[in-house]
Short mmCIF file of C-alpha atoms in Angstrom, two decimals:
data_model
loop_
_atom_site.label_atom_id
_atom_site.label_comp_id
_atom_site.label_asym_id
_atom_site.label_seq_id
_atom_site.Cartn_x
_atom_site.Cartn_y
_atom_site.Cartn_z
CA MET R 71 -18.74 -143.37 28.24
CA ILE R 72 -20.01 -145.89 30.85
CA ILE R 73 -21.99 -143.17 32.65
CA ALA R 74 -23.56 -141.91 29.41
CA THR R 75 -24.51 -145.46 28.39
CA THR R 76 -26.02 -146.18 31.83
CA LEU R 77 -27.98 -142.93 31.82
CA THR R 78 -29.35 -143.60 28.30
CA LYS R 79 -30.45 -147.14 29.23
CA THR R 80 -31.94 -145.87 32.49
CA LEU R 81 -33.88 -143.13 30.77
CA GLN R 82 -35.30 -145.59 28.21
CA LEU R 83 -36.35 -147.94 31.03
CA ILE R 84 -38.09 -145.16 32.99
CA VAL R 85 -39.92 -143.84 29.91
CA CYS R 86 -40.93 -147.42 29.02
CA LEU R 87 -42.20 -148.19 32.49
CA SER R 88 -44.04 -144.87 32.63
CA ILE R 89 -45.98 -145.79 29.46
CA LEU R 90 -46.72 -149.36 30.67
CA VAL R 91 -47.79 -148.31 34.20
CA THR R 92 -50.00 -145.50 32.93
CA ALA R 93 -51.70 -147.83 30.42
CA HIS R 94 -52.18 -150.55 33.05
CA GLU R 95 -53.61 -148.28 35.73
CA PHE R 96 -55.78 -146.50 33.17
CA GLY R 97 -57.36 -149.85 32.37
CA HIS R 98 -58.47 -150.22 36.02
CA TYR R 99 -59.52 -146.56 36.12
CA LEU R 100 -61.58 -146.78 32.90
CA PHE R 101 -63.67 -149.78 33.98
CA ALA R 102 -64.11 -148.30 37.47
CA ARG R 103 -65.54 -145.12 35.94
CA ILE R 104 -67.77 -147.10 33.55
CA PHE R 105 -69.31 -148.95 36.50
CA LYS R 106 -69.52 -145.73 38.58
CA VAL R 107 -66.97 -146.79 41.18
CA ARG R 108 -65.15 -143.92 42.85
CA VAL R 109 -61.41 -143.69 42.16
CA GLU R 110 -59.63 -141.79 44.98
CA LYS R 111 -56.14 -141.69 43.44
CA PHE R 112 -54.43 -142.30 40.09
CA TYR R 113 -50.63 -142.24 40.42
CA LEU R 114 -47.70 -142.85 38.08
CA PHE R 115 -44.91 -144.20 40.37
CA PHE R 116 -45.27 -144.69 44.11
CA ASN R 117 -45.42 -141.70 46.46
CA PRO R 118 -44.46 -142.67 50.05
CA TRP R 119 -44.20 -139.46 52.16
CA PHE R 120 -44.51 -136.99 49.27
CA SER R 121 -45.38 -136.55 45.57
CA LEU R 122 -43.58 -134.76 42.76
CA PHE R 123 -46.93 -133.58 41.40
CA LYS R 124 -50.58 -133.91 42.36
CA TYR R 125 -53.86 -132.43 41.28
CA LYS R 126 -57.34 -133.15 42.65
CA SER R 127 -60.15 -132.94 40.11
CA LYS R 128 -63.22 -131.11 41.26
CA SER R 129 -65.46 -132.96 38.79
CA ASP R 130 -64.74 -136.57 39.85
CA GLY R 131 -62.82 -136.07 43.10
CA THR R 132 -59.85 -138.15 41.89
CA GLU R 133 -56.32 -137.09 42.89
CA TYR R 134 -53.95 -137.45 39.93
CA GLY R 135 -50.26 -137.43 40.66
CA ILE R 136 -46.66 -138.48 39.97
CA GLY R 137 -44.71 -140.17 42.72
CA TRP R 138 -40.94 -140.21 43.13
CA LEU R 139 -40.29 -143.99 43.34
CA PRO R 140 -40.28 -145.29 39.71
CA PHE R 141 -41.17 -148.92 40.42
CA GLY R 142 -44.76 -148.88 39.25
CA GLY R 143 -47.94 -146.96 39.99
CA TYR R 144 -51.44 -147.46 41.34
CA VAL R 145 -55.07 -146.46 41.42
CA LYS R 146 -56.87 -146.35 44.78
CA ILE R 147 -60.41 -147.57 44.27
CA THR R 148 -62.95 -146.91 47.05
CA GLY R 149 -64.08 -150.06 48.85
CA MET R 150 -61.52 -152.37 47.27
CA VAL R 151 -60.13 -154.90 49.73
CA ASN R 152 -56.35 -154.71 49.76
CA GLU R 153 -53.47 -154.41 52.24
CA ASN R 154 -54.19 -150.68 52.81
CA LEU R 155 -57.89 -151.04 53.75
CA ASP R 156 -58.39 -150.78 57.53
CA MET R 157 -60.72 -153.21 59.30
CA GLU R 158 -62.99 -150.40 60.63
CA THR R 159 -63.87 -149.49 57.04
CA LEU R 160 -64.96 -153.05 56.36
CA LYS R 161 -67.39 -152.85 59.28
CA GLN R 162 -69.20 -149.84 57.85
CA PRO R 163 -72.23 -150.27 55.54
CA PRO R 164 -70.95 -149.98 51.91
CA ASN R 165 -71.83 -146.96 49.82
CA PRO R 166 -73.24 -147.33 46.27
CA TRP R 167 -70.00 -146.01 44.73
CA GLU R 168 -67.81 -148.61 46.43
CA PHE R 169 -66.02 -151.46 44.59
CA ARG R 170 -67.14 -154.10 47.12
CA ILE R 171 -70.87 -153.58 46.55
CA LYS R 172 -70.72 -153.93 42.74
CA PRO R 173 -71.81 -157.15 40.97
CA ALA R 174 -69.06 -159.76 40.60
CA TRP R 175 -68.79 -159.29 36.81
CA ASN R 176 -68.26 -155.52 37.27
CA ARG R 177 -65.47 -156.17 39.77
CA LEU R 178 -63.96 -158.82 37.49
CA LEU R 179 -63.71 -156.40 34.54
CA ILE R 180 -62.29 -153.66 36.77
CA MET R 181 -59.56 -156.04 37.94
CA MET R 182 -58.91 -157.34 34.38
CA GLY R 183 -58.86 -153.81 32.96
CA GLY R 184 -55.13 -153.22 33.54
CA ILE R 185 -54.16 -156.53 31.98
CA LEU R 186 -56.45 -155.99 28.95
CA MET R 187 -54.98 -152.50 28.43
CA ASN R 188 -51.44 -153.90 28.48
CA PHE R 189 -52.32 -156.45 25.80
CA ILE R 190 -54.17 -153.83 23.70
CA LEU R 191 -51.17 -151.45 23.98
CA ALA R 192 -48.75 -154.18 22.84
CA PHE R 193 -50.90 -155.21 19.86
CA PHE R 194 -51.28 -151.53 18.90
CA ILE R 195 -47.53 -150.89 19.04
CA TYR R 196 -46.74 -153.98 16.96
CA SER R 197 -49.39 -152.92 14.41
CA VAL R 198 -47.86 -149.41 14.05
CA ILE R 199 -44.38 -150.90 13.78
CA ILE R 200 -45.52 -153.29 11.04
CA PHE R 201 -47.36 -150.49 9.20
CA LYS R 202 -44.28 -148.24 9.21
CA TYR R 203 -41.41 -150.75 8.84
CA GLY R 204 -43.09 -153.93 7.60
CA ASP R 205 -42.92 -157.33 9.28
CA SER R 206 -39.31 -158.47 8.94
CA TYR R 207 -38.38 -162.02 9.94
CA ILE R 208 -35.93 -164.80 9.14
CA PRO R 209 -37.60 -167.88 7.57
CA ILE R 210 -36.13 -170.69 9.70
CA GLY R 211 -37.02 -173.35 7.08
CA LYS R 212 -34.70 -171.68 4.52
CA THR R 213 -31.80 -170.62 6.73
CA PRO R 214 -28.68 -172.68 7.52
CA LEU R 215 -27.82 -172.31 11.20
CA PHE R 216 -24.69 -172.44 13.32
CA PHE R 217 -24.91 -174.26 16.65
CA ASN R 218 -23.23 -174.17 20.04
CA LYS R 219 -21.32 -177.09 21.55
CA ILE R 220 -24.32 -178.47 23.47
CA ALA R 221 -26.32 -178.65 20.23
CA HIS R 222 -23.33 -180.26 18.44
CA ASP R 223 -23.11 -182.93 21.14
CA VAL R 224 -26.71 -184.08 20.53
CA GLY R 225 -26.30 -184.31 16.75
CA PHE R 226 -26.75 -180.87 15.15
CA GLN R 227 -24.18 -179.77 12.59
CA ASP R 228 -23.36 -176.32 11.32
CA GLY R 229 -25.36 -175.68 8.14
CA ASP R 230 -28.38 -177.74 9.22
CA ILE R 231 -31.77 -176.21 8.37
CA ILE R 232 -34.46 -176.75 11.05
CA LEU R 233 -37.82 -177.75 9.55
CA ALA R 234 -40.04 -178.90 12.46
CA ALA R 235 -40.18 -179.62 16.19
CA ASN R 236 -42.29 -182.54 17.38
CA GLY R 237 -43.73 -182.67 13.87
CA LYS R 238 -44.91 -179.03 13.98
CA ILE R 239 -43.67 -177.03 10.99
CA LEU R 240 -41.71 -173.98 12.09
CA THR R 241 -41.82 -170.69 10.21
CA ARG R 242 -39.59 -168.12 11.85
CA TYR R 243 -36.19 -167.80 13.49
CA ASP R 244 -37.48 -166.12 16.59
CA ASP R 245 -37.77 -166.74 20.33
CA LEU R 246 -40.99 -168.77 20.05
CA ASP R 247 -39.82 -171.27 17.41
CA LEU R 248 -36.33 -171.57 18.94
CA PHE R 249 -37.91 -172.38 22.30
CA ARG R 250 -40.14 -174.98 20.62
CA VAL R 251 -36.97 -176.62 19.28
CA ILE R 252 -35.06 -176.83 22.56
CA ASP R 253 -38.25 -178.05 24.34
CA ALA R 254 -39.01 -180.72 21.73
CA LYS R 255 -38.52 -184.49 21.91
CA ASP R 256 -37.38 -184.61 18.28
CA VAL R 257 -36.40 -182.05 15.62
CA SER R 258 -36.62 -182.52 11.85
CA ILE R 259 -33.73 -180.98 9.86
CA LEU R 260 -32.45 -180.69 6.33
CA ARG R 261 -28.77 -181.50 5.98
CA GLY R 262 -27.62 -180.94 2.46
CA GLU R 263 -30.17 -182.82 0.34
CA THR R 264 -31.20 -185.25 3.12
CA LYS R 265 -33.94 -184.90 5.71
CA LYS R 266 -33.03 -186.22 9.16
CA LYS R 267 -34.58 -186.41 12.58
CA ILE R 268 -32.59 -185.65 15.75
CA VAL R 269 -33.92 -187.06 19.01
CA LEU R 270 -33.12 -184.74 21.89
CA PRO R 271 -32.28 -185.81 25.45
CA TRP R 272 -34.92 -185.16 28.09
CA ASN R 273 -32.80 -182.43 29.71
CA PHE R 274 -31.69 -180.60 26.54
CA ARG R 275 -33.74 -177.50 27.33
CA LEU R 276 -32.27 -177.32 30.85
CA GLN R 277 -28.72 -177.64 29.42
CA ILE R 278 -29.32 -174.78 27.06
CA MET R 279 -30.96 -172.54 29.65
CA SER R 280 -28.19 -173.20 32.18
CA SER R 281 -25.50 -172.34 29.65
CA HIS R 282 -26.93 -168.82 29.12
CA MET R 283 -26.05 -169.26 25.41
CA GLN R 284 -28.35 -169.25 22.42
CA PHE R 285 -28.16 -172.74 20.91
CA ALA R 286 -28.33 -171.64 17.26
CA ASP R 287 -27.54 -168.56 15.18
CA TYR R 288 -28.06 -167.63 11.57
CA GLN R 289 -24.89 -165.51 11.36
CA PRO R 290 -21.45 -167.13 11.15
CA SER R 291 -18.67 -165.54 13.19
CA ARG R 292 -17.35 -163.82 10.02
CA VAL R 293 -16.19 -160.26 9.82
CA ASP R 294 -18.36 -158.56 7.20
CA GLY R 295 -17.45 -155.02 8.22
CA LEU R 296 -15.11 -153.02 10.47
CA VAL R 297 -16.04 -149.91 12.46
CA THR R 298 -13.80 -146.96 11.47
CA GLY R 299 -11.45 -146.29 14.39
CA GLY R 300 -12.61 -149.43 16.16
CA ASN R 301 -10.32 -151.73 18.07
CA ALA R 302 -10.65 -154.54 15.55
CA LYS R 303 -9.44 -152.26 12.76
CA LYS R 304 -6.55 -151.11 14.95
CA ALA R 305 -5.67 -154.75 15.60
CA LEU R 306 -5.55 -155.33 11.80
CA LEU R 307 -8.49 -157.62 11.51
CA GLN R 308 -9.76 -157.81 7.88
CA ILE R 309 -13.14 -158.20 6.20
CA GLY R 310 -13.66 -161.90 5.50
CA ASP R 311 -11.80 -163.06 8.61
CA LYS R 312 -13.55 -165.90 10.44
CA ILE R 313 -13.25 -165.67 14.22
CA THR R 314 -12.97 -169.21 15.61
CA SER R 315 -12.21 -168.59 19.27
CA VAL R 316 -12.20 -165.98 21.99
CA ASP R 317 -9.47 -166.51 24.62
CA GLY R 318 -9.38 -170.18 23.63
CA ASN R 319 -13.18 -170.69 23.80
CA GLU R 320 -14.60 -171.94 20.51
CA THR R 321 -17.02 -169.69 18.68
CA ASN R 322 -18.73 -170.50 15.39
CA SER R 323 -21.57 -167.93 15.31
CA PHE R 324 -21.83 -164.21 15.66
CA HIS R 325 -24.20 -164.49 18.57
CA ILE R 326 -21.76 -166.64 20.55
CA LEU R 327 -18.94 -164.21 19.60
CA VAL R 328 -20.89 -161.26 21.02
CA SER R 329 -21.77 -163.24 24.15
CA GLN R 330 -18.16 -164.21 24.80
CA LEU R 331 -16.76 -160.74 24.14
CA SER R 332 -19.19 -159.28 26.70
CA LYS R 333 -17.22 -161.15 29.40
CA TYR R 334 -14.04 -159.22 28.62
CA LYS R 335 -15.20 -155.60 28.88
CA ASN R 336 -12.26 -153.14 28.98
CA LYS R 337 -9.75 -156.03 28.66
CA ASP R 338 -7.41 -157.40 26.00
CA VAL R 339 -8.36 -160.78 24.55
CA GLN R 340 -6.80 -163.18 22.07
CA LEU R 341 -8.87 -164.12 19.03
CA GLY R 342 -8.42 -167.21 16.92
CA ILE R 343 -8.69 -166.24 13.24
CA ILE R 344 -8.90 -168.11 9.95
CA ARG R 345 -7.82 -165.85 7.03
CA SER R 346 -7.53 -167.42 3.60
CA SER R 347 -7.08 -170.90 5.13
CA LYS R 348 -4.34 -169.64 7.48
CA LYS R 349 -4.81 -169.84 11.25
CA LEU R 350 -3.80 -166.69 13.10
CA LYS R 351 -3.83 -165.40 16.71
CA ILE R 352 -4.63 -161.69 17.11
CA GLN R 353 -4.76 -159.63 20.30
CA VAL R 354 -7.55 -157.07 20.45
CA HIS R 355 -8.92 -154.72 23.12
CA VAL R 356 -12.60 -155.09 24.08
CA ASP R 357 -14.28 -151.74 24.89
CA THR R 358 -16.49 -150.94 27.90
CA ASP R 359 -19.62 -152.07 25.97
CA GLY R 360 -18.11 -155.47 25.30
CA LYS R 361 -17.45 -154.70 21.60
CA ILE R 362 -14.40 -154.70 19.34
CA GLY R 363 -15.85 -152.92 16.28
CA VAL R 364 -16.91 -155.71 13.90
CA PHE R 365 -20.29 -156.41 12.41
CA SER R 366 -22.07 -159.01 10.36
CA LYS R 367 -24.42 -158.28 7.44
CA ALA R 368 -27.61 -159.87 8.75
CA GLN R 369 -30.00 -158.08 6.35
CA SER R 370 -29.62 -160.67 3.62
CA PHE R 371 -31.34 -163.30 5.77
CA PHE R 372 -34.50 -161.31 6.33
CA GLU R 373 -37.78 -161.39 4.44
CA THR R 374 -40.16 -158.48 4.86
CA ASN R 375 -43.94 -158.47 4.37
CA ARG R 376 -45.53 -155.04 3.73
CA TYR R 377 -49.04 -154.11 4.92
CA ASN R 378 -51.36 -151.17 4.41
CA PHE R 379 -52.93 -149.41 7.40
CA LEU R 380 -55.90 -151.79 7.79
CA GLN R 381 -53.85 -154.95 7.17
CA ALA R 382 -51.26 -153.93 9.76
CA PHE R 383 -53.63 -154.44 12.70
CA PRO R 384 -54.37 -158.16 12.22
CA ALA R 385 -50.66 -158.66 11.43
CA GLY R 386 -49.74 -156.82 14.64
CA PHE R 387 -52.19 -158.95 16.58
CA THR R 388 -50.64 -162.14 15.14
CA LEU R 389 -47.14 -160.98 16.02
CA GLY R 390 -48.37 -160.08 19.57
CA ILE R 391 -49.87 -163.56 19.95
CA ARG R 392 -46.44 -165.11 19.03
CA LYS R 393 -44.77 -163.03 21.76
CA PHE R 394 -47.56 -163.91 24.22
CA SER R 395 -47.19 -167.64 23.43
CA PHE R 396 -43.41 -167.52 23.93
CA TYR R 397 -43.71 -165.90 27.30
CA LEU R 398 -46.33 -168.42 28.43
CA LEU R 399 -44.04 -171.28 27.45
CA GLN R 400 -41.22 -169.71 29.45
CA LEU R 401 -43.42 -169.06 32.46
CA LYS R 402 -43.69 -172.75 33.47
CA PHE R 403 -39.88 -172.80 34.06
CA PHE R 404 -39.97 -169.69 36.28
CA PHE R 405 -39.59 -171.70 39.49
CA THR R 406 -37.11 -174.29 38.18
CA LYS R 407 -33.48 -174.07 39.24
CA ALA R 408 -32.48 -172.65 35.81
CA GLY R 409 -35.37 -170.21 35.91
CA ILE R 410 -34.51 -168.96 39.42
CA ASN R 411 -30.83 -168.52 38.43
CA ASN R 412 -31.86 -166.51 35.34
CA ILE R 413 -34.27 -164.16 37.10
CA GLY R 414 -33.39 -160.47 36.87
CA GLY R 415 -34.69 -157.14 38.09
CA PHE R 416 -34.69 -153.62 36.74
CA GLY R 417 -31.00 -153.82 35.90
CA ALA R 418 -31.52 -156.89 33.72
CA ILE R 419 -34.50 -155.23 31.97
CA GLY R 420 -32.59 -151.98 31.44
CA SER R 421 -29.61 -153.79 29.96
CA GLN R 422 -31.77 -154.98 27.09
CA PHE R 423 -32.12 -151.41 25.80
CA PRO R 424 -29.44 -150.15 23.40
CA SER R 425 -26.67 -147.78 24.52
CA SER R 426 -27.93 -145.13 22.12
CA TRP R 427 -31.61 -144.24 21.63
CA ASN R 428 -33.27 -146.24 18.86
CA TRP R 429 -36.99 -145.75 18.52
CA LEU R 430 -37.65 -149.05 16.71
CA ILE R 431 -35.90 -151.05 19.43
CA PHE R 432 -37.52 -148.92 22.14
CA TRP R 433 -41.06 -149.55 20.87
CA ASN R 434 -40.38 -153.28 20.33
CA MET R 435 -39.09 -153.50 23.92
CA THR R 436 -42.11 -151.53 25.23
CA ALA R 437 -44.55 -153.85 23.43
CA LEU R 438 -42.82 -156.97 24.70
CA LEU R 439 -42.65 -155.66 28.27
CA SER R 440 -46.32 -154.69 28.07
CA ILE R 441 -47.18 -158.32 27.28
CA THR R 442 -44.87 -159.47 30.08
CA LEU R 443 -46.54 -157.13 32.57
CA GLY R 444 -49.98 -158.30 31.52
CA ILE R 445 -49.08 -161.99 31.92
CA MET R 446 -47.29 -161.46 35.27
CA ASN R 447 -50.37 -159.69 36.62
CA LEU R 448 -52.45 -162.75 35.64
CA LEU R 449 -50.55 -164.90 38.16
CA PRO R 450 -52.88 -166.00 40.95
CA ILE R 451 -50.90 -164.24 43.68
CA PRO R 452 -52.77 -162.03 46.20
CA ALA R 453 -51.73 -158.39 45.73
CA LEU R 454 -51.56 -158.97 41.98
CA ASP R 455 -54.60 -158.54 39.71
CA GLY R 456 -54.66 -162.33 39.20
CA GLY R 457 -55.17 -162.85 42.96
CA HIS R 458 -58.23 -160.58 42.99
CA VAL R 459 -59.53 -162.36 39.85
CA ILE R 460 -59.24 -165.76 41.55
CA PHE R 461 -61.28 -164.49 44.54
CA ILE R 462 -63.97 -163.07 42.25
CA LEU R 463 -64.15 -166.23 40.12
CA TYR R 464 -64.53 -168.26 43.33
CA GLU R 465 -67.46 -166.02 44.23
CA ILE R 466 -69.07 -166.43 40.78
CA VAL R 467 -68.74 -170.24 40.85
CA THR R 468 -69.81 -170.77 44.51
CA ASP R 469 -72.13 -167.79 44.87
CA CYS R 470 -70.30 -167.09 48.09
CA GLN R 471 -68.03 -164.10 48.59
CA PRO R 472 -64.71 -164.84 50.41
CA ASN R 473 -64.36 -163.41 53.88
CA GLU R 474 -63.13 -159.82 53.61
CA LYS R 475 -60.79 -160.19 56.62
CA PHE R 476 -59.25 -163.27 54.95
CA MET R 477 -58.79 -161.37 51.68
CA LYS R 478 -57.08 -158.49 53.46
CA TYR R 479 -54.56 -160.80 55.16
CA ALA R 480 -54.03 -162.71 51.89
CA GLN R 481 -53.16 -159.39 50.26
CA ILE R 482 -50.55 -158.76 52.94
CA VAL R 483 -49.02 -162.22 52.41
CA GLY R 484 -49.02 -161.64 48.65
CA MET R 485 -47.35 -158.27 49.06
CA ILE R 486 -44.57 -159.81 51.21
CA LEU R 487 -44.05 -162.50 48.55
CA LEU R 488 -43.84 -159.89 45.75
CA LEU R 489 -41.38 -157.74 47.70
CA SER R 490 -39.26 -160.83 48.36
CA ILE R 491 -39.16 -161.65 44.62
CA LEU R 492 -38.34 -158.01 43.84
CA ILE R 493 -35.49 -157.93 46.34
CA TYR R 494 -34.13 -161.30 45.11
CA ALA R 495 -34.34 -160.30 41.39
CA ASN R 496 -32.55 -157.01 41.90
CA GLY R 497 -30.09 -158.64 44.25
CA MET R 498 -29.20 -161.08 41.44
CA ASP R 499 -28.58 -158.06 39.17
CA ILE R 500 -26.10 -156.66 41.71
CA PHE R 501 -24.46 -160.06 42.19
CA ARG R 502 -23.98 -160.53 38.42
CA ALA R 503 -22.61 -157.01 38.05
CA PHE R 504 -19.88 -157.51 40.63
CA PHE R 505 -19.14 -161.20 40.67
CA LYS R 506 -19.76 -162.48 37.13
#
């Protein structure tokens, strides 16, 4: 079961990365061809020593191929200064088809092409999802929420409805608006019939991020259904039971329940239960996926807007902008202590995919990761697209091109930095898998 789940998640991750990398590199390739710059290679995945497949086009001279190392891909553009360009090549007079001889605005668009294509892909996927399934969301201004202990300590109470953060009216229970809440100085709520304002401590966001727990949930930890043959049913849990604790740890929302159960995979755990006002203790076995076979009926909280084909595209763009905005807000905490502790690699990304293939979840994940890839490539780090963009913008502003030797060595430093981050992120995945 564990092997099948791991293989399914891994396959989804590889297919997702294949789509994202192909789209990203095609963006560079497309603008290079538009501006008549020669593209020597276009590869999905890296190919040190050998390739799984390669084909050299006679019409444009480009070698198209598939590598064997599924950590990305690349296009090799003639005359582009990077860590692979030897110094002797830089000494030669440039040819008219080389990247380095093209006007700055041509080079800027070639370097931005991958990022633009990732954003376009994400907006397109969201538009198609909305056209097929509608835009489903939970209106945060109508929904009573259940809070974790950190939120309780600053004044939130179960059943509060969040209205605004720092005076800004919130519309959806999603990552963006929840982040706006924990990052706010004050939050406006509706408690019963009364509007109140909760002033948050300066480190509230850091407390929430360090706890690895969502601070609010719209689903109470109530059993609305039991999986036939599941461990909860075998342990005689009943529909309507309220689960109040897991191994003595308080839980008042379904999200916290799921999070706590995930710590006891393939173990027995004691649940605190309230059934018809009676307090019970029930022992139940948690399976290898961290589940016991209970579910909550979340559908009743959702509202769905339907769109025709033409309406779906602006709606998809709006949804994409919300995801983009959320990731930008998170990015400023990337190098904080909490951000560094939360960083993850391919294992962390793969774990977000479901254990069985679900196309709706797959395409939502692909769209979100496409936005993530686009933003990460905007970072002004040499060896990333953003590093090249900074050099070109410097040239446009000063009318002076940076020294090519300096750019080459900057690329090497950037590559070392990226490899260090990659090793650290995937090392954290391994550490969490074995020691947490």
